[in-house]
XYZ file of C-alpha atoms in Angstrom:
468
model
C -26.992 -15.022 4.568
C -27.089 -15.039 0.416
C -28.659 -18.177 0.391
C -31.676 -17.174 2.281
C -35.200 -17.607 0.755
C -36.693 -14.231 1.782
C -35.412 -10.716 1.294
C -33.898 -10.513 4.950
C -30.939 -11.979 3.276
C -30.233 -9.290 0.468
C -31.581 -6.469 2.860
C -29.048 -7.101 5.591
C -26.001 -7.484 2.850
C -27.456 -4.243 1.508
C -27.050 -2.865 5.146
C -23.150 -4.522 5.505
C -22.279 -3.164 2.581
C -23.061 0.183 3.082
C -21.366 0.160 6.668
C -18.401 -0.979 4.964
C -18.334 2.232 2.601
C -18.109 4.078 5.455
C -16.005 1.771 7.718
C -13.462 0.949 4.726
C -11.913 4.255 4.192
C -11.850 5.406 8.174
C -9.761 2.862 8.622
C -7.591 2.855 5.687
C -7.447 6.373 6.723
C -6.464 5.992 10.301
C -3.764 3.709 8.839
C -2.168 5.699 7.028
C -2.023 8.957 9.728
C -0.682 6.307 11.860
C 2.199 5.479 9.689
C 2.800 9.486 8.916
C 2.390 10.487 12.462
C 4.768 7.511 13.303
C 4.992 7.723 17.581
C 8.077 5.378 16.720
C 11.307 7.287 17.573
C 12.501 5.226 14.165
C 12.677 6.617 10.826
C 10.080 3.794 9.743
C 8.699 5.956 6.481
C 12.263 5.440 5.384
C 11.866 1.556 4.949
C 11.469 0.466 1.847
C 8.142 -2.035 2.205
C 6.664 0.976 4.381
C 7.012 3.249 1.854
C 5.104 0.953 -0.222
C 2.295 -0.071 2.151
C 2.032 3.752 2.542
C 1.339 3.673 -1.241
C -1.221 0.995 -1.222
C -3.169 2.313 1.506
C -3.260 5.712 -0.388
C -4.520 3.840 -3.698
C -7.175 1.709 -1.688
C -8.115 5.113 0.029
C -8.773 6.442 -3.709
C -10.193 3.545 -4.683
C -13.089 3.492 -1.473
C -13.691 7.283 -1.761
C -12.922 8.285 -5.710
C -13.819 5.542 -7.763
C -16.162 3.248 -5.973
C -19.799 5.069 -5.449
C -22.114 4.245 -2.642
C -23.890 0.982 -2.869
C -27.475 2.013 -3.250
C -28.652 0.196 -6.012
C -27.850 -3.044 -8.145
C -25.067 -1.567 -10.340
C -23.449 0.331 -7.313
C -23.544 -2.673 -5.617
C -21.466 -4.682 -7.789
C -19.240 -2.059 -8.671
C -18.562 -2.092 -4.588
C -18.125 -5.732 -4.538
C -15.550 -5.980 -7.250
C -13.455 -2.974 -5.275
C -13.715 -4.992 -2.527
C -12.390 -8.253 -4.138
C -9.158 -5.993 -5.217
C -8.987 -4.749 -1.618
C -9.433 -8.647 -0.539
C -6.390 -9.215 -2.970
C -4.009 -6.942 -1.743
C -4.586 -7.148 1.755
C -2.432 -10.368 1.968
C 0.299 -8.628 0.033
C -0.151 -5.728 2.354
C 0.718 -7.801 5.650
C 3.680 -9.522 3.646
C 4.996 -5.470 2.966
C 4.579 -4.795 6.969
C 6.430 -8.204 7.931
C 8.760 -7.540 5.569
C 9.140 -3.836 6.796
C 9.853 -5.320 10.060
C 12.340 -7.467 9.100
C 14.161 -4.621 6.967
C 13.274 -2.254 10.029
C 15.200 -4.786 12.676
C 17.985 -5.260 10.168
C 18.764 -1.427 10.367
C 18.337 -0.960 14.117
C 20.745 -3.663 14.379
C 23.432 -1.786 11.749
C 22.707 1.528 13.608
C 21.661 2.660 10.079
C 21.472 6.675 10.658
C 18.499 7.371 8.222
C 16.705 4.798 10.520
C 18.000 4.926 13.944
C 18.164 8.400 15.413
C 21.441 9.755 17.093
C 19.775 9.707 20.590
C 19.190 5.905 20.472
C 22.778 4.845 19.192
C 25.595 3.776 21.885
C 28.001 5.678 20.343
C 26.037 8.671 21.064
C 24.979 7.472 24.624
C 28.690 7.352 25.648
C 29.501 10.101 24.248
C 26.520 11.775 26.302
C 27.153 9.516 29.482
C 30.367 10.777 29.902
C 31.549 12.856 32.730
C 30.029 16.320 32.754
C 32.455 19.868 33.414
C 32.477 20.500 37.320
C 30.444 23.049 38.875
C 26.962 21.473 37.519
C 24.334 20.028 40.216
C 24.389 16.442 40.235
C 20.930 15.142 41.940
C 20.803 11.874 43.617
C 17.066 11.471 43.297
C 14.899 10.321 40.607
C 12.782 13.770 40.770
C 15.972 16.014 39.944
C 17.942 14.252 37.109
C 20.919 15.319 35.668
C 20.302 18.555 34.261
C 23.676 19.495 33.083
C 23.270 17.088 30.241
C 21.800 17.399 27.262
C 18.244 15.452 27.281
C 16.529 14.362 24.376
C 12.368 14.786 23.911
C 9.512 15.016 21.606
C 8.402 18.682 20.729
C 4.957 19.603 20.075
C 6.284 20.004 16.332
C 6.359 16.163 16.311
C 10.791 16.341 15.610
C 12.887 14.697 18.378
C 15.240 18.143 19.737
C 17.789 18.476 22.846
C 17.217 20.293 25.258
C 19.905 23.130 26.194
C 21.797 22.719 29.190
C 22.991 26.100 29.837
C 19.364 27.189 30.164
C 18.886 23.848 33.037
C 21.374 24.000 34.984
C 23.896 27.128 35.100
C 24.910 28.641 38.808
C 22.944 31.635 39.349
C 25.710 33.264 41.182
C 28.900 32.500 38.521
C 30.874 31.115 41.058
C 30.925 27.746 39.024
C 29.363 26.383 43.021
C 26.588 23.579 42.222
C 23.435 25.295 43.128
C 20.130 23.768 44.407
C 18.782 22.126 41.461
C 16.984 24.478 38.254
C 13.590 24.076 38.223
C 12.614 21.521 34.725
C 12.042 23.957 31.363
C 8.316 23.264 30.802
C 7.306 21.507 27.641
C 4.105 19.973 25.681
C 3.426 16.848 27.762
C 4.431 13.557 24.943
C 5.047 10.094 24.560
C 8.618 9.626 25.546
C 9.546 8.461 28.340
C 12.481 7.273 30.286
C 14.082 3.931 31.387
C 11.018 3.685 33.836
C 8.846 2.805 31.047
C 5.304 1.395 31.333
C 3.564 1.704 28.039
C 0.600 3.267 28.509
C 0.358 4.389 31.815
C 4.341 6.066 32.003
C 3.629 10.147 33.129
C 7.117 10.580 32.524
C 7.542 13.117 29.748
C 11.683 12.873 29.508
C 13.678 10.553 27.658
C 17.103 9.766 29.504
C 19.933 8.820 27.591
C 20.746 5.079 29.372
C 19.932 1.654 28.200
C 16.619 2.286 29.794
C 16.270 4.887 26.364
C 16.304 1.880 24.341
C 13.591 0.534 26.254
C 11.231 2.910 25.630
C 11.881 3.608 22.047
C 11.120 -0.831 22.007
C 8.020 -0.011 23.659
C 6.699 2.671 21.753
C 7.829 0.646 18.836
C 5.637 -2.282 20.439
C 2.923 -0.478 21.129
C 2.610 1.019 17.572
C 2.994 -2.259 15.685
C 0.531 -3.847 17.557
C -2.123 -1.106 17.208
C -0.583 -1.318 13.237
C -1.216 -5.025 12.813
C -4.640 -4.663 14.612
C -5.709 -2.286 12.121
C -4.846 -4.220 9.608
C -6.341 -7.358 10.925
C -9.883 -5.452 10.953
C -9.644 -4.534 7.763
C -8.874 -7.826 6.167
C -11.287 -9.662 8.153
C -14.154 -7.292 7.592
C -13.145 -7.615 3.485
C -13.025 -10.693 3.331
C -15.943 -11.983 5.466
C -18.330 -9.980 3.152
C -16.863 -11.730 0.501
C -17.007 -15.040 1.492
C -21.028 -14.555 2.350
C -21.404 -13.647 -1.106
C -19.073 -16.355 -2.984
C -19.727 -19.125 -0.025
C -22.687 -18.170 1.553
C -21.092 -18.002 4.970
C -19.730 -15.775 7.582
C -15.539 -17.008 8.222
C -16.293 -16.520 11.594
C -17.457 -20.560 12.037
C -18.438 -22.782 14.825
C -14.998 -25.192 14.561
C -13.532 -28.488 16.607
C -10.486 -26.976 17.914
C -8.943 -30.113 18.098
C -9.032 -30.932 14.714
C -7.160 -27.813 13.692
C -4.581 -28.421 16.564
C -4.142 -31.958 14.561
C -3.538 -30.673 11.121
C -0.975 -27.619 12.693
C 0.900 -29.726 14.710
C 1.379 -32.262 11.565
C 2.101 -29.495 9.375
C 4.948 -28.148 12.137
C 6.227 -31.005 12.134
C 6.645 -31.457 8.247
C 8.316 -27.799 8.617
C 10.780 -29.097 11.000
C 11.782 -32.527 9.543
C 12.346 -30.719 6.290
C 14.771 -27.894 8.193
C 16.808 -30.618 10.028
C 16.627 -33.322 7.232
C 15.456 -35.920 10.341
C 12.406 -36.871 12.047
C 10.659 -34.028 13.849
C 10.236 -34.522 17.739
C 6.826 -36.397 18.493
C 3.828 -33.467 19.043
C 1.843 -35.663 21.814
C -1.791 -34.250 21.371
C -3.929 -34.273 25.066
C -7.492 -33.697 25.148
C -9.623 -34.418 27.954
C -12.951 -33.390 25.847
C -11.763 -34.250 22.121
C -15.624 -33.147 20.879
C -15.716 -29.832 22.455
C -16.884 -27.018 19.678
C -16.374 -22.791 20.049
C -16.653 -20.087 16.874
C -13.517 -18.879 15.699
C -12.022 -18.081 12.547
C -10.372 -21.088 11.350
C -7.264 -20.087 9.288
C -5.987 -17.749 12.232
C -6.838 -20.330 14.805
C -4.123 -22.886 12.709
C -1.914 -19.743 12.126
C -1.343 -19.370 15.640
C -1.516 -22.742 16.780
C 1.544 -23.815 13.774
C 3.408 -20.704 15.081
C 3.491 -22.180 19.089
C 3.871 -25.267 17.419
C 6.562 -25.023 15.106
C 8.979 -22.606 18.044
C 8.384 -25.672 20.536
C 9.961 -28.190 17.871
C 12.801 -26.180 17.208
C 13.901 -25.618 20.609
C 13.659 -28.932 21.420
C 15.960 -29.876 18.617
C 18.613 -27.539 18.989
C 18.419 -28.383 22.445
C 18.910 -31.524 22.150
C 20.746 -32.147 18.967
C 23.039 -34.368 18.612
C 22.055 -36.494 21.779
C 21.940 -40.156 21.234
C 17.981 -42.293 21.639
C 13.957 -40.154 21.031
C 14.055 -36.302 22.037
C 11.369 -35.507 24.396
C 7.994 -34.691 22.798
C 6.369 -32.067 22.477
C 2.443 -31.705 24.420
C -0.389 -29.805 22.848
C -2.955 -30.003 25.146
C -6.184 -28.935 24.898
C -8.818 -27.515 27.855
C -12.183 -26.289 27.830
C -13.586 -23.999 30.402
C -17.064 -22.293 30.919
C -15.252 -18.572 29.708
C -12.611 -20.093 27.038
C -10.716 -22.556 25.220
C -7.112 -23.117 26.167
C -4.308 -24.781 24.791
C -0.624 -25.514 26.126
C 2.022 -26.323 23.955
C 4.843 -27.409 26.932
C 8.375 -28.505 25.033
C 11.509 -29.164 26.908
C 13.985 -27.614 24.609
C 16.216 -25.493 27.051
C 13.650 -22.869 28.255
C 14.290 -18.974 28.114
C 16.848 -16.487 30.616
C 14.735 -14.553 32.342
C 16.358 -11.715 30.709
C 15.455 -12.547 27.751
C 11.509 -13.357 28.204
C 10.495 -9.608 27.105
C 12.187 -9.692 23.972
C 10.305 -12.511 22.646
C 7.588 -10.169 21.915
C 9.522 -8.046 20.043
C 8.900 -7.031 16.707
C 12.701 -5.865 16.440
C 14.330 -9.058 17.271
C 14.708 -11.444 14.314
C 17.494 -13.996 12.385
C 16.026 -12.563 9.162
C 19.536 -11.623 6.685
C 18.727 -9.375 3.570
C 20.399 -12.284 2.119
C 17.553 -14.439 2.625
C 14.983 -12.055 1.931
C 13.766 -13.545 -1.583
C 13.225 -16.920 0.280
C 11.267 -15.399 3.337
C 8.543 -13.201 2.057
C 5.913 -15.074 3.442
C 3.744 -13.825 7.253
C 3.387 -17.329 8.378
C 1.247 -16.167 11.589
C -1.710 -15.255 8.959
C -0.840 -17.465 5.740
C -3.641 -19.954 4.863
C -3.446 -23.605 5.582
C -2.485 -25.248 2.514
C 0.720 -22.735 2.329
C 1.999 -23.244 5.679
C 3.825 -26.561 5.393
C 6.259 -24.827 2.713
C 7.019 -22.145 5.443
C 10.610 -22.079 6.903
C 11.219 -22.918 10.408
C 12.541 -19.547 11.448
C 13.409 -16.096 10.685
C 9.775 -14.164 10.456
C 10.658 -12.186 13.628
C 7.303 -11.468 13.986
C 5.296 -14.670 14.671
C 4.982 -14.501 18.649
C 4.244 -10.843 18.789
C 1.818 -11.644 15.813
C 0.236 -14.517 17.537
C -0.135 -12.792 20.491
C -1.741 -10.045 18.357
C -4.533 -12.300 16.725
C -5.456 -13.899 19.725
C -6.295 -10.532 21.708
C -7.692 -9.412 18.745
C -10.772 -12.130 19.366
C -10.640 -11.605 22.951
C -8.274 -13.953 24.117
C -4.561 -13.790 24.737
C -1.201 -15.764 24.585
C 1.153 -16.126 27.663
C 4.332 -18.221 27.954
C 6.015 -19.317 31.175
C 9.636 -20.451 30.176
C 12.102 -22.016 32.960
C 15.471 -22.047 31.895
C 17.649 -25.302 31.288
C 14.426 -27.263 31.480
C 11.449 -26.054 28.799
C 8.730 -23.548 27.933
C 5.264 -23.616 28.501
C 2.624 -21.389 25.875
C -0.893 -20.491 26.734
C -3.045 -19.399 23.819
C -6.224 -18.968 25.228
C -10.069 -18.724 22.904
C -12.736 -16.127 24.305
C -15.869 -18.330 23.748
C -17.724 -15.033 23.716
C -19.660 -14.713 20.736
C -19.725 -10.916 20.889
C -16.404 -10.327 21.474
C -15.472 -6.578 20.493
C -12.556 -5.423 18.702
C -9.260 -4.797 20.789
C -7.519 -2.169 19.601
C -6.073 1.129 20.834
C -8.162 4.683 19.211
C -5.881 6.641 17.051
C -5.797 9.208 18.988
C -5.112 7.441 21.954
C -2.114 6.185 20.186
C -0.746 9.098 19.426
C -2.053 11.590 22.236
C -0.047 12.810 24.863
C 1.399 10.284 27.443
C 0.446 12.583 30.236
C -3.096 12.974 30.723
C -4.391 16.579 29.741
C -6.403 18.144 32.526
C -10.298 17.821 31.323
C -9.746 15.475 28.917
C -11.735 12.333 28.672
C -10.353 8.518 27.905
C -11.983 7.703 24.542
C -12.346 4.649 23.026
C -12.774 2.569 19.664
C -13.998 -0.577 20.286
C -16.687 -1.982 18.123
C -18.474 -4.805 17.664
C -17.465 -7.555 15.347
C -20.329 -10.142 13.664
């Protein structure tokens, strides 16, 4: 630390800093091939804020590498610290951009914009494709023969989605217009799309069928590259700005914290967010803690993030649930549990609960009740805004605050669940590694963008390192 009386202090910020010279722009860099490469089937470097995080990332790139020289001695040293402090600065207004993006990225998905959304993924285009093929084609009744007779989209080599070309599938060999025993699949690069059988990372399945099941995999992809997007960018901002806070503070942000004190102060402020939204009094937040004194080390500001997101969805569905009923709505629990491996807390409203159905899509980045209209008034990430800004958050329509939550908690080792019962209430989990050398949870680059099906020879790699 700064404020230590021997030289151990200045030698080991000496040492951070010049790991973060070299961390800083790999990561920044891996950011932005991400967002070029894009493994989302959706035109996402056409969005407007993504086109602009695009631009920061390439001007903090510069910055790092062009204009910012090694710190090895006094002047260096400060000339690093004071790029870091404008990286520190923009990094909040670089996670507004990418919520923002999302919310813009939703709203065209939604209007089947066609710079966005490719042809493949809009309905009009998957009736047009599901409709009944010319006799004389082979029509297979198995899962391992498909329907080659129509036209399939996948992802060539070339990175470009392209349809394949049914005459060369599934012609008769003899010209009698007879079905034939089934053409044996045109060979291609193995890639990322797959079809309706999705499994993120462990689908083999290189084809993309045109069915709903085509929108689930371009959600999952989607998914998969936001989350590895939002990790990336949570590792940068945290490694910023807990360098900077040892120098201006004297300590790291990572913190040994009461958990139940920030529980107290989010479920207040959720509760201010709500009252203000309905113009009445918020249901009661019932706080349960069988050890009230129990410590852990977190972060604190992304420990009150997530626990004012949980908090703030459980008092909504309770009052639209139950609005306009006569007496007290139920309350809302937070309860709080400490284990020997974590710390756990259940939020458990009774606001209607969730179809079954629709449990997936609560972790969607896609989904929101954002309107363009609306935008000026909701240009805020409330899942990582600081605590005194919270309270003047609206009660809805970031579209990203589960999968967000969710996000940040893996990110430090633990995870969020939620069990939901429909017509009665939903139960979240957000559970705290107590690990204090939890590592970094985030896909590798290239493991993001490699080949779904597993190259022969080729070894797993992986990225995770060690956080302070």
């Amino acid at each position: 630390h700064r404020n230590s009386s021997s030289d151990d202090g200045n030698s080991a910020l000496r040492l951070t800093s010049g790991f973060l010279h070299r961390e800083l722009p790999v990561r920044i860099g891996q950011t932005i091939i991400g967002l070029r490469e894009n493994p989302s089937p959706y035109g996402i470097r056409r969005v407007r804020p993504f086109k602009a995080l695009m631009d920061n990332y390439t001007d903090d790139l510069a910055l790092l590498v062009d204009r910012t020289p090694a710190p090895d001695s006094p002047e260096a040293d400060a000339q690093f610290v004071d790029a870091l402090r404008k990286l520190k600065a923009r990094c909040k207004g670089n996670m507004r951009l990418l919520a923002q993006g999302l919310r813009e990225l939703s709203w065209a998905i939604n209007s089947q914009d066609p710079r966005i959304v490719p042809e493949f993924l809009r309905p009009d285009a998957q009736r047009r494709r599901s409709a009944p093929a010319a006799a004389g084609h082979y029509y297979s009744s198995t899962m391992a023969y498909p329907d080659l007779s129509a036209p399939m989209a996948y992802l060539a080599p070339s990175g470009k989605m392209e349809m394949t070309d049914p005459a060369k599938w599934s012609a008769p060999a003899d010209g009698s217009g007879e079905p034939q025993a089934p053409a044996v699949p045109q060979a291609w690069a193995p890639n990322r799309v797959c079809s309706e059988f999705c499994d993120e990372a462990s689908c083999h399945n290189p084809r993309l069928w045109i069915s709903e099941g085509t929108q689930q995999c371009a959600e999952n992809q989607t998914r998969r590259f936001f989350d590895w997007l939002y990790s990336m960018n949570l590792g940068t901002q945290l490694l910023v700005e807990d360098h900077v806070a040892i120098l201006d503070y004297g300590h790291s942000l990572v913190q040994i914290i009461q958990p139940l004190e920030i529980a107290s102060r989010a479920a207040h402020d959720a509760s201010l967010v709500c009252e203000r939204h309905y113009g009445f009094p918020a249901p009661v937040v019932k706080i349960i803690a069988p050890k009230p004194a129990v410590t852990t080390t977190y972060v604190p500001h992304y420990l009150y993030s997530m626990l004012f997101q949980l908090v703030k969805n459980a008092l909504r569905a309770t009052v639209e649930h139950h609005r306009g009923r006569r007496g007290s709505m139920p309350v809302v629990k937070l309860i709080m549990s400490s284990g020997d491996e974590d710390v756990a807390f259940k939020i458990s409203d009774e606001g209607g609960g969730i179809p079954l159905s629709q449990v997936d899509a609560i972790w969607s980045y896609l989904k929101t009740t954002w309107d363009p209209a609306d935008g000026a008034k909701r240009n805020t990430l409330s899942s990582i805004t600081f605590m005194q800004r919270a309270s003047d958050l609206p009660l809805f329509g970031e579209g990203d605050g589960l999968p967000m939550v969710r996000q940040i908690a893996r990110y430090f080792g633990g995870d969020v669940d939620l069990v939901s019962m429909e017509g009665v209430g939903t139960d979240a989990y957000l559970h705290l590694s107590r690990s204090r050398n939890a590592t970094e949870s985030s896909l590798d680059l290239h493991t993001l963008l490699e080949p779904a099906v597993p190259v022969p020879g080729s070894a797993p790699k992986s990225s995770a390192s060690t956080l302070a």
